[in-house]
Amino acid sequence: MKKSRYREPQIINILKEVEAGRLVKEVCREYSISDATYNWKAKYDGMDASDIKQLKDLEEENRRLNRCFLTSAWTTEFSRILLKKSGKPNGSP
């Protein structure tokens, strides 16, 4: 996924400008963003700085847990393949 050139606090400020009554097209033109980019609203609407930090922390924890799960799943599958090749039934020492 392409990295945004705007940080989350900047995105929040841009969204707040529209909430304050400015036109979306006007704000998009000022910040040189497309209307499609303005879809940030779906992700960041109603957030403040502390909410963003919490979101980032949760996203990082999710990445870490996914890596742990994938490592565990890979290890389990690898062990199963080794047991199958050795001819030992599952659960045998």
Coordinates of C-alpha atoms in Angstrom, one line a residue:
M1 CA 0.0 0.0 0.0
K2 CA 1.3 3.5 -0.9
K3 CA 2.4 5.6 2.1
S4 CA 0.4 8.8 2.5
R5 CA 2.4 12.1 2.4
Y6 CA 0.2 13.4 5.1
R7 CA 0.5 12.4 8.7
E8 CA -2.6 11.5 10.7
P9 CA -2.8 14.8 12.6
Q10 CA -2.7 16.7 9.3
I11 CA -5.5 14.4 8.0
I12 CA -7.6 15.2 11.1
N13 CA -7.1 18.9 10.6
I14 CA -8.1 18.7 6.9
L15 CA -11.2 16.7 7.8
K16 CA -12.1 19.3 10.5
E17 CA -11.9 22.1 7.9
V18 CA -14.7 20.4 6.0
E19 CA -16.6 19.7 9.1
A20 CA -16.3 23.5 9.9
G21 CA -18.2 24.2 6.6
R22 CA -15.7 24.4 3.8
L23 CA -16.4 22.6 0.6
V24 CA -14.7 19.3 0.0
K25 CA -13.6 20.3 -3.5
E26 CA -12.1 23.6 -2.1
V27 CA -10.2 21.8 0.7
C28 CA -9.0 19.1 -1.8
R29 CA -7.7 21.7 -4.2
E30 CA -5.9 23.6 -1.4
Y31 CA -4.1 20.5 -0.2
S32 CA -3.6 19.1 -3.7
I33 CA -5.5 15.9 -2.9
S34 CA -8.1 14.1 -5.0
D35 CA -11.7 13.6 -3.9
A36 CA -10.8 9.9 -3.7
T37 CA -8.0 10.7 -1.2
Y38 CA -10.6 12.5 0.9
N39 CA -11.9 9.0 1.7
W40 CA -9.8 9.3 4.8
K41 CA -13.0 10.4 6.3
A42 CA -14.1 6.8 6.5
K43 CA -11.0 5.9 8.6
Y44 CA -10.3 9.0 10.6
D45 CA -13.7 10.8 11.0
G46 CA -14.3 12.0 14.6
M47 CA -10.8 11.1 15.8
D48 CA -8.4 13.3 17.7
A49 CA -4.7 12.7 18.4
S50 CA -5.1 10.3 21.3
D51 CA -7.5 8.2 19.1
I52 CA -4.9 8.1 16.4
K53 CA -2.2 6.8 18.8
Q54 CA -4.6 4.1 20.0
L55 CA -5.4 3.1 16.4
K56 CA -1.7 2.9 15.5
D57 CA -1.0 0.9 18.6
L58 CA -3.8 -1.5 17.8
E59 CA -2.7 -1.9 14.2
E60 CA 0.9 -2.6 15.3
E61 CA -0.4 -5.2 17.9
N62 CA -2.5 -6.8 15.1
R63 CA 0.6 -7.1 12.8
R64 CA 2.6 -8.6 15.7
L65 CA -0.2 -11.1 16.5
N66 CA -0.5 -12.0 12.8
R67 CA 3.2 -12.7 12.6
C68 CA 3.0 -14.9 15.8
F69 CA 0.1 -16.8 14.4
L70 CA 1.7 -17.4 11.0
T71 CA 4.9 -18.5 12.7
S72 CA 3.0 -20.9 14.9
A73 CA 1.0 -22.2 11.9
W74 CA 4.1 -22.7 9.8
T75 CA 5.9 -24.5 12.7
T76 CA 2.9 -26.8 13.2
E77 CA 2.7 -27.6 9.5
F78 CA 6.4 -28.2 9.2
S79 CA 6.3 -30.5 12.2
R80 CA 3.4 -32.4 10.7
I81 CA 5.4 -32.9 7.4
L82 CA 8.5 -34.1 9.3
L83 CA 6.4 -36.6 11.3
K84 CA 4.8 -37.8 8.1
K85 CA 8.2 -38.3 6.4
S86 CA 9.7 -40.1 9.4
G87 CA 6.8 -42.6 9.4
K88 CA 5.9 -41.9 13.0
P89 CA 2.2 -41.5 13.8
N90 CA 1.1 -38.2 15.2
G91 CA 1.8 -37.9 18.9
S92 CA 4.5 -40.6 19.0
P93 CA 7.9 -39.7 20.5

